[in-house]
């Protein structure tokens, strides 16, 4: 069995951002040489997510609006977590959008359904953060 590990680094300009990382995961897959197996992609920070959905700007705006309704940033003082920090909403947003995805690898390619792309979801950005890519197979 082969195994391959890579960390992808991000520093977003904004507090909230969605970044399509599919090409970078495909790059890791190519470097791994794995033809049949699984890839795990997970955010390494508790205020960021990795998720799979459509790469469509209206949908991404809808995601952000919906997340803001579920876990509004303001008022910051409404959260018990926000003692000396202001990112309680980011922890909650990450719980909603999840920590990781697993994608099957078939014949050397990510085995997606229609329109599926992998995204990094940043909810407390403007600092350096990482995503782990772990590939196993043969
Ligand atoms: Zn926090």
mmCIF file of C-alpha atoms and ligand atoms in Angstrom:
data_model
loop_
_atom_site.group_PDB
_atom_site.id
_atom_site.type_symbol
_atom_site.label_atom_id
_atom_site.label_comp_id
_atom_site.label_asym_id
_atom_site.label_seq_id
_atom_site.Cartn_x
_atom_site.Cartn_y
_atom_site.Cartn_z
ATOM 1 C CA UNK A 1 0.000 0.000 0.000
ATOM 2 C CA UNK A 2 1.164 3.495 -0.817
ATOM 3 C CA UNK A 3 0.696 6.459 1.486
ATOM 4 C CA UNK A 4 1.135 10.164 0.718
ATOM 5 C CA UNK A 5 0.775 13.207 2.993
ATOM 6 C CA UNK A 6 0.692 16.882 2.096
ATOM 7 C CA UNK A 7 -0.301 20.035 3.982
ATOM 8 C CA UNK A 8 -1.862 22.890 2.042
ATOM 9 C CA UNK A 9 -1.463 26.390 3.497
ATOM 10 C CA UNK A 10 -3.951 29.225 3.281
ATOM 11 C CA UNK A 11 -4.161 32.817 4.377
ATOM 12 C CA UNK A 12 -7.399 34.443 3.286
ATOM 13 C CA UNK A 13 -7.779 38.201 2.902
ATOM 14 C CA UNK A 14 -11.250 38.111 4.447
ATOM 15 C CA UNK A 15 -12.721 36.673 7.635
ATOM 16 C CA UNK A 16 -15.040 34.373 5.630
ATOM 17 C CA UNK A 17 -14.004 32.779 2.376
ATOM 18 C CA UNK A 18 -14.593 29.655 0.297
ATOM 19 C CA UNK A 19 -11.678 28.417 -1.804
ATOM 20 C CA UNK A 20 -11.899 25.675 -4.441
ATOM 21 C CA UNK A 21 -9.004 23.342 -3.573
ATOM 22 C CA UNK A 22 -9.896 20.551 -6.014
ATOM 23 C CA UNK A 23 -6.899 21.253 -8.270
ATOM 24 C CA UNK A 24 -4.532 21.156 -5.302
ATOM 25 C CA UNK A 25 -5.959 17.826 -4.118
ATOM 26 C CA UNK A 26 -5.612 16.495 -7.664
ATOM 27 C CA UNK A 27 -2.001 17.677 -7.593
ATOM 28 C CA UNK A 28 -1.391 15.708 -4.414
ATOM 29 C CA UNK A 29 -3.066 12.692 -5.993
ATOM 30 C CA UNK A 30 -0.776 12.917 -9.028
ATOM 31 C CA UNK A 31 2.278 13.168 -6.733
ATOM 32 C CA UNK A 32 1.105 10.135 -4.732
ATOM 33 C CA UNK A 33 0.989 7.791 -7.721
ATOM 34 C CA UNK A 34 -2.073 6.120 -6.183
ATOM 35 C CA UNK A 35 -4.499 4.685 -8.769
ATOM 36 C CA UNK A 36 -7.047 3.003 -6.461
ATOM 37 C CA UNK A 37 -7.695 4.173 -2.913
ATOM 38 C CA UNK A 38 -9.018 6.992 -0.763
ATOM 39 C CA UNK A 39 -8.102 10.588 -0.097
ATOM 40 C CA UNK A 40 -8.907 12.296 3.194
ATOM 41 C CA UNK A 41 -8.932 16.099 3.168
ATOM 42 C CA UNK A 42 -9.417 17.829 6.535
ATOM 43 C CA UNK A 43 -9.160 21.309 7.952
ATOM 44 C CA UNK A 44 -6.487 21.380 10.679
ATOM 45 C CA UNK A 45 -8.147 24.275 12.499
ATOM 46 C CA UNK A 46 -11.358 24.365 14.522
ATOM 47 C CA UNK A 47 -12.646 27.510 12.830
ATOM 48 C CA UNK A 48 -12.384 26.226 9.234
ATOM 49 C CA UNK A 49 -14.052 23.486 7.196
ATOM 50 C CA UNK A 50 -13.495 21.261 4.205
ATOM 51 C CA UNK A 51 -16.635 20.367 2.280
ATOM 52 C CA UNK A 52 -17.870 19.243 -1.126
ATOM 53 C CA UNK A 53 -20.425 21.112 -3.178
ATOM 54 C CA UNK A 54 -20.979 23.059 -6.398
ATOM 55 C CA UNK A 55 -18.592 25.810 -7.521
ATOM 56 C CA UNK A 56 -21.286 28.414 -8.049
ATOM 57 C CA UNK A 57 -20.969 31.962 -6.703
ATOM 58 C CA UNK A 58 -24.694 32.453 -5.955
ATOM 59 C CA UNK A 59 -24.721 29.276 -3.924
ATOM 60 C CA UNK A 60 -21.641 30.374 -1.989
ATOM 61 C CA UNK A 61 -23.309 33.696 -1.158
ATOM 62 C CA UNK A 62 -26.370 31.711 -0.032
ATOM 63 C CA UNK A 63 -24.152 29.517 2.173
ATOM 64 C CA UNK A 64 -22.677 32.582 3.873
ATOM 65 C CA UNK A 65 -26.091 34.209 4.392
ATOM 66 C CA UNK A 66 -27.484 30.969 5.834
ATOM 67 C CA UNK A 67 -24.475 30.446 8.121
ATOM 68 C CA UNK A 68 -24.765 34.021 9.348
ATOM 69 C CA UNK A 69 -28.403 33.350 10.299
ATOM 70 C CA UNK A 70 -27.466 30.118 12.091
ATOM 71 C CA UNK A 71 -24.400 31.562 13.861
ATOM 72 C CA UNK A 72 -24.228 35.354 13.557
ATOM 73 C CA UNK A 73 -20.863 37.006 14.222
ATOM 74 C CA UNK A 74 -22.515 39.925 16.023
ATOM 75 C CA UNK A 75 -23.168 40.609 18.788
ATOM 76 C CA UNK A 76 -19.808 39.175 19.791
ATOM 77 C CA UNK A 77 -20.764 39.495 23.470
ATOM 78 C CA UNK A 78 -23.655 37.038 22.975
ATOM 79 C CA UNK A 79 -21.213 34.085 23.110
ATOM 80 C CA UNK A 80 -19.635 32.731 26.293
ATOM 81 C CA UNK A 81 -16.615 31.616 24.206
ATOM 82 C CA UNK A 82 -15.791 35.215 23.331
ATOM 83 C CA UNK A 83 -13.658 36.071 26.326
ATOM 84 C CA UNK A 84 -10.534 37.628 24.843
ATOM 85 C CA UNK A 85 -11.508 36.503 21.344
ATOM 86 C CA UNK A 86 -14.358 37.051 18.906
ATOM 87 C CA UNK A 87 -14.599 33.832 16.914
ATOM 88 C CA UNK A 88 -17.326 31.800 18.641
ATOM 89 C CA UNK A 89 -19.432 32.058 15.467
ATOM 90 C CA UNK A 90 -16.521 30.583 13.470
ATOM 91 C CA UNK A 91 -16.423 27.486 15.722
ATOM 92 C CA UNK A 92 -20.178 27.025 15.202
ATOM 93 C CA UNK A 93 -19.947 27.574 11.436
ATOM 94 C CA UNK A 94 -17.218 24.957 11.256
ATOM 95 C CA UNK A 95 -19.462 22.464 13.088
ATOM 96 C CA UNK A 96 -22.193 23.052 10.501
ATOM 97 C CA UNK A 97 -19.932 22.670 7.443
ATOM 98 C CA UNK A 98 -17.810 19.895 8.906
ATOM 99 C CA UNK A 99 -14.158 19.028 9.364
ATOM 100 C CA UNK A 100 -13.291 16.750 6.436
ATOM 101 C CA UNK A 101 -14.218 14.926 3.283
ATOM 102 C CA UNK A 102 -13.190 11.527 1.940
ATOM 103 C CA UNK A 103 -13.178 10.927 -1.817
ATOM 104 C CA UNK A 104 -12.683 7.629 -3.616
ATOM 105 C CA UNK A 105 -9.808 7.347 -6.070
ATOM 106 C CA UNK A 106 -10.572 5.276 -9.151
ATOM 107 C CA UNK A 107 -8.147 4.802 -12.045
ATOM 108 C CA UNK A 108 -5.966 7.607 -10.704
ATOM 109 C CA UNK A 109 -8.733 10.220 -10.524
ATOM 110 C CA UNK A 110 -11.015 11.677 -7.843
ATOM 111 C CA UNK A 111 -14.271 9.779 -8.245
ATOM 112 C CA UNK A 112 -16.766 12.640 -7.978
ATOM 113 C CA UNK A 113 -20.477 12.822 -8.591
ATOM 114 C CA UNK A 114 -21.779 15.487 -10.988
ATOM 115 C CA UNK A 115 -20.519 19.032 -10.227
ATOM 116 C CA UNK A 116 -18.744 18.015 -7.039
ATOM 117 C CA UNK A 117 -15.732 20.146 -6.068
ATOM 118 C CA UNK A 118 -13.742 20.285 -2.811
ATOM 119 C CA UNK A 119 -13.700 23.565 -0.892
ATOM 120 C CA UNK A 120 -11.817 25.064 2.004
ATOM 121 C CA UNK A 121 -14.267 27.049 4.129
ATOM 122 C CA UNK A 122 -12.649 29.791 6.173
ATOM 123 C CA UNK A 123 -14.663 31.325 9.029
ATOM 124 C CA UNK A 124 -11.933 33.176 10.935
ATOM 125 C CA UNK A 125 -9.370 34.086 8.318
ATOM 126 C CA UNK A 126 -6.574 36.595 7.800
ATOM 127 C CA UNK A 127 -4.028 34.244 9.366
ATOM 128 C CA UNK A 128 -2.108 31.201 8.165
ATOM 129 C CA UNK A 129 -3.975 27.910 8.382
ATOM 130 C CA UNK A 130 -3.574 24.401 7.015
ATOM 131 C CA UNK A 131 -5.479 21.590 5.350
ATOM 132 C CA UNK A 132 -4.193 18.008 5.558
ATOM 133 C CA UNK A 133 -4.345 15.765 2.495
ATOM 134 C CA UNK A 134 -3.779 12.068 3.221
ATOM 135 C CA UNK A 135 -3.891 9.557 0.383
ATOM 136 C CA UNK A 136 -3.767 5.786 0.813
ATOM 137 C CA UNK A 137 -4.099 3.045 -1.770
ATOM 138 C CA UNK A 138 -2.117 1.384 -4.507
HETATM 139 ZN ZN1 LIG B 1 -12.134 30.507 19.527
#
